[in-house]
Amino acid sequence: MKILVAVKQVSVLDDEFEMRDDGRDVDEDFFEKDLNEFDHFAVEEALLIKEASGGEAEVVIVTVGDDDADDALRTALAKGAERGVRVWDDSLVDADSVTIAKVLAKVVEREDPDMVFTGAQSVDFGHAATGMALAGLLGWPHAAVVSKLDFKPGDENATIHRELEGGLEEIMSVTCPAVLSIQLGINQPRYASLRGIRQARQKPVDELDLSDLGLSAETVKAASRVRRMYAPERGQAEIIEGSVAEQAARLAEIVKELRGA
Amino acid sequence: MIGTEHDPQEVTRILFRDFPLWMMVVFYMAAVCALGSFAYGTYAQIRKYRRGVRSGAWSPFVERFVGMVRDVLSHRTVKRRDTSAGIAHAWIFFGFGLLFIGTSVITLEYDILGPLTGLTFWHGRFYLVFSLILDVAGVGLIGALLYMMYRRKWLGLPKLDYARPDRIPEDPDYDRSFYRREDWAFLWILILIAVTGYILEASRLVWLQHDATVWDYRWWSPFGAIIAHFLQAVGVGSEGGAEFRMGLWWFHGLLAFAFIGLIPYTKVKHIFTAMGSLMARDPDAKCHLPMADVDEEKIGFSELTDFTDKYLLNFDACTKCGRCHEACPANAAGYPLSPRDLVLSLRELADDKLSDVRLPEGPIEICGDGVNQIRPETLWSCRTCGACTEICPVGVEHLPMIVQMRRALIEEGEFDPVLQPTLRSLQKSGNALGESRRKRPRWTRKLDFAIKDARAEPVEMLWYVGDYASFDPRSQKVTIAFAEILHEAGVDFGILNEDEQTAANDVRRIGEEGLFQAIAEANIELLAECDFKSIVTTDPHTFNTIKNEYPELGGTYRIEHASAVLERLIREGTIQIPKNLSYRVTYHDPCHLGRLNNGFEPPRHVLSELGADLVEMPRSKDNSFCCGAGGGRIWLPEPPELQKPAEIRVQEAAEIGGLDVLVVNCPKCLNMMEDGVKGSGNENNFRIMELIELVAEAMTAGKPGQDDGAQEAVEVA
Ligand code: SF4
Ligand code: SF4
């Protein structure tokens, strides 16, 4: 029994930043790197299943990213996963969700897991598409924003809960293997101590490039591309102070100004 | 005084006169039993301690032994913060000690030295002088024991109340009345031994009133003689004295043997365990936490056998004096932690699990909800203020034990989930406030001059700003004021800008040792690339860890706290301050600067230089009461139903009438006290200010033509 968890190293933006010269992203200097928040929950869910089964499952973490992404991978490994897979090729720099899913699909073929978890979305770009695309490529069932999961190794079906609009809750049954995108709050992710992360360096990580997976730069060419990224002018806010009469007067003034009177 | 009708050498203690052989046999059998019991008990206790990890804490032996003897003889630690108990204890200790030595000397002479060598010395003038000393010591002993009884029964001291904050009455291990009974039994046995000793002496005198070698010298035992005269007055004659003496002799002797035999099994063993513990005491235990190899299989203490032999001895050394219990801010605020009860729980756990010939199968888990286990919430209540460890008269080191147990909890992930974002922020950005690295020097934008970048150019003084001083909006004002003071004083200083990370004092104290070491190593590496003469910081936590803990990781620096720098600049005349602040102030010593690092005087000098009228709070200097921020507790919310330690502290300050300012000297204290002044409803009564702010105010007020800031001072003046 094997659970594969796909994780991503995300960029966390500083509150003051500058754009890259090509205007298609923020300058790297203004990022801090971290394991995607949603992925903490996905990893935890896999570990909980493993622990509940008395360690009968193997949890494998996979990420697509350069050396830098090792930190995220080690963090996930430190929590208790068995081993990791990291895929990188410079041609993946501009990869979109579907391209990443293509790579992941090859990893899934290689690893042959019984279940694949991803975070519901990444906190930096938030496409929420990788899991879905991966399931599509594999021809597996997919469930998005899973908020509760009932599954143990050997089960043919997994029972999942999803929270819908209007406070509705949906209970679904999916046939395994499946790709599940895990929602925040499904569990309480454990903390990976720095010592644990350091010791996770001893855990095996397969470093693969495209050719190892039978892919090439051509096959992973992104079909979508960011054209421009910019911060639109901000609206203005003002806290109006003073007595009620003063406040009313100021309000009237603003309304007049905006109407262009 | 020695008469001439007999050979003075005949004057001696009458020991076994008139004893039939069977009595002698019984007596010696009792003696052998008592010694046997003592020997076995001692062996079993030592075996228990040796089941801990070897610490090597008793070397260098001679040096440590001499230090311990000095502490014991001076009773320095026992007298602290409780002089009367200390003096009474000294009387008991020396009284009992002398009487014990006296009796042992007799035995030595009678049973060993005499038969073997024919040498005797227990007679004549030596005997008489010794007899006088013992007589006085015995009275001191009895007086002190009576005082101790009075103290326990009638003074109602909270520190002698064994009610546990970490248990509820329904818990099976809530009841500590056993200890109370033991305390009383101990006092009663001692007092009975001492009192029967006197009556025994008196009846011997009465019995032998016709023997000049005894009776003529009775006033060398004045108290015994008085009782002898009393006995005579009530009609006891020589024969009655003899009978009395025989009965009492056995009672006294068997009681004394029982006492000796019971030493290793009862609180009496503190005589030895306390000495052993004092000998192993680490004077830096309060400010320097034990190093751990983070690459080892495990970290911290999760099982009882992870404790070192020294800590296992610490458990048994505790005399339940309650000084730590009384000093602990967590306990005072109603949190489920008392350092005393923590140590006693561990003692009981060790007695239960480590005393048998064989160790029990499987690990002996320390943390949990079981009997005598330590609850995680107990460990998380600690502020690492060091008050317990610093005051303990027998050298129990609660603080490092607590952090060691926290290390294991952190590794297990057994902690309040609200701490997780903080720890992750520390991993990611090197600060506890969830801010980005870039933001760290942003406070400097409010200055109208540029601070040197210590990474790029040499500076005289490298200012390690710290987390709260960099990011906390209230503290930033202080940080800015300090920058302006240094600038005005013409000090050549610089900062590390976005490369500065927390110094990680509290990271270590929360128990994240791996993260502490990683951050500290990165800081040391960064500092190695900079050119500076000394470090300054406004943050006592930063000060403590850089001063006491970085050297072990390879970073040794000259470091001063801001208050010491200010004191120096004022003393040297670099900063000119008119004595113009006529505030009535009180000063709150930050634990990490005061108790942990003896930085008591510089801030007080500065206050007096400012002209402030300093009124001390009842608890100050080494006895300062923690604001509650330490040990990472500032990152954890305080449960609303409990009083915050800061509120208790502000209330203590409020007792001082007409107070204008409660002066703090630490960014974390500032944060806590600002809360505490509101929480205790005192925000309209007095202000919370940093020492630095007062200096800045005085400097501004002192400048001609700048009466903006002076206004306030004038108003109050
Ligand atoms: S260090 Fe302070 S808070 Fe912690 S147990 Fe000791 S006295 Fe209490
Ligand atoms: S640990 Fe020390 S201070 Fe605390 S009660 Fe025991 S002997 Fe007293």
mmCIF file of C-alpha atoms and ligand atoms in Angstrom, chain B residues 318-324 340 392-394 396 398, ligand 2:
data_model
loop_
_atom_site.group_PDB
_atom_site.id
_atom_site.type_symbol
_atom_site.label_atom_id
_atom_site.label_comp_id
_atom_site.label_asym_id
_atom_site.label_seq_id
_atom_site.Cartn_x
_atom_site.Cartn_y
_atom_site.Cartn_z
ATOM 1 C CA CYS B 318 14.114 18.765 47.738
ATOM 2 C CA THR B 319 13.077 19.603 51.268
ATOM 3 C CA LYS B 320 9.692 21.000 50.231
ATOM 4 C CA CYS B 321 10.723 24.353 51.652
ATOM 5 C CA GLY B 322 8.406 25.928 49.097
ATOM 6 C CA ARG B 323 10.688 28.794 48.133
ATOM 7 C CA CYS B 324 10.445 27.902 44.457
ATOM 8 C CA ARG B 340 8.167 22.069 43.847
ATOM 9 C CA CYS B 392 16.436 26.636 45.747
ATOM 10 C CA PRO B 393 18.552 26.171 48.884
ATOM 11 C CA VAL B 394 19.614 22.667 47.905
ATOM 12 C CA VAL B 396 17.577 21.690 42.500
ATOM 13 C CA HIS B 398 14.079 22.834 37.736
HETATM 14 S S1 SF4 C 2 12.854 22.403 44.944
HETATM 15 FE FE1 SF4 C 2 14.232 23.557 46.255
HETATM 16 S S2 SF4 C 2 13.183 25.517 46.578
HETATM 17 FE FE2 SF4 C 2 11.672 24.095 45.776
HETATM 18 S S3 SF4 C 2 10.692 23.235 47.565
HETATM 19 FE FE3 SF4 C 2 12.320 21.845 46.996
HETATM 20 S S4 SF4 C 2 14.060 22.527 48.206
HETATM 21 FE FE4 SF4 C 2 12.589 24.186 48.259
#
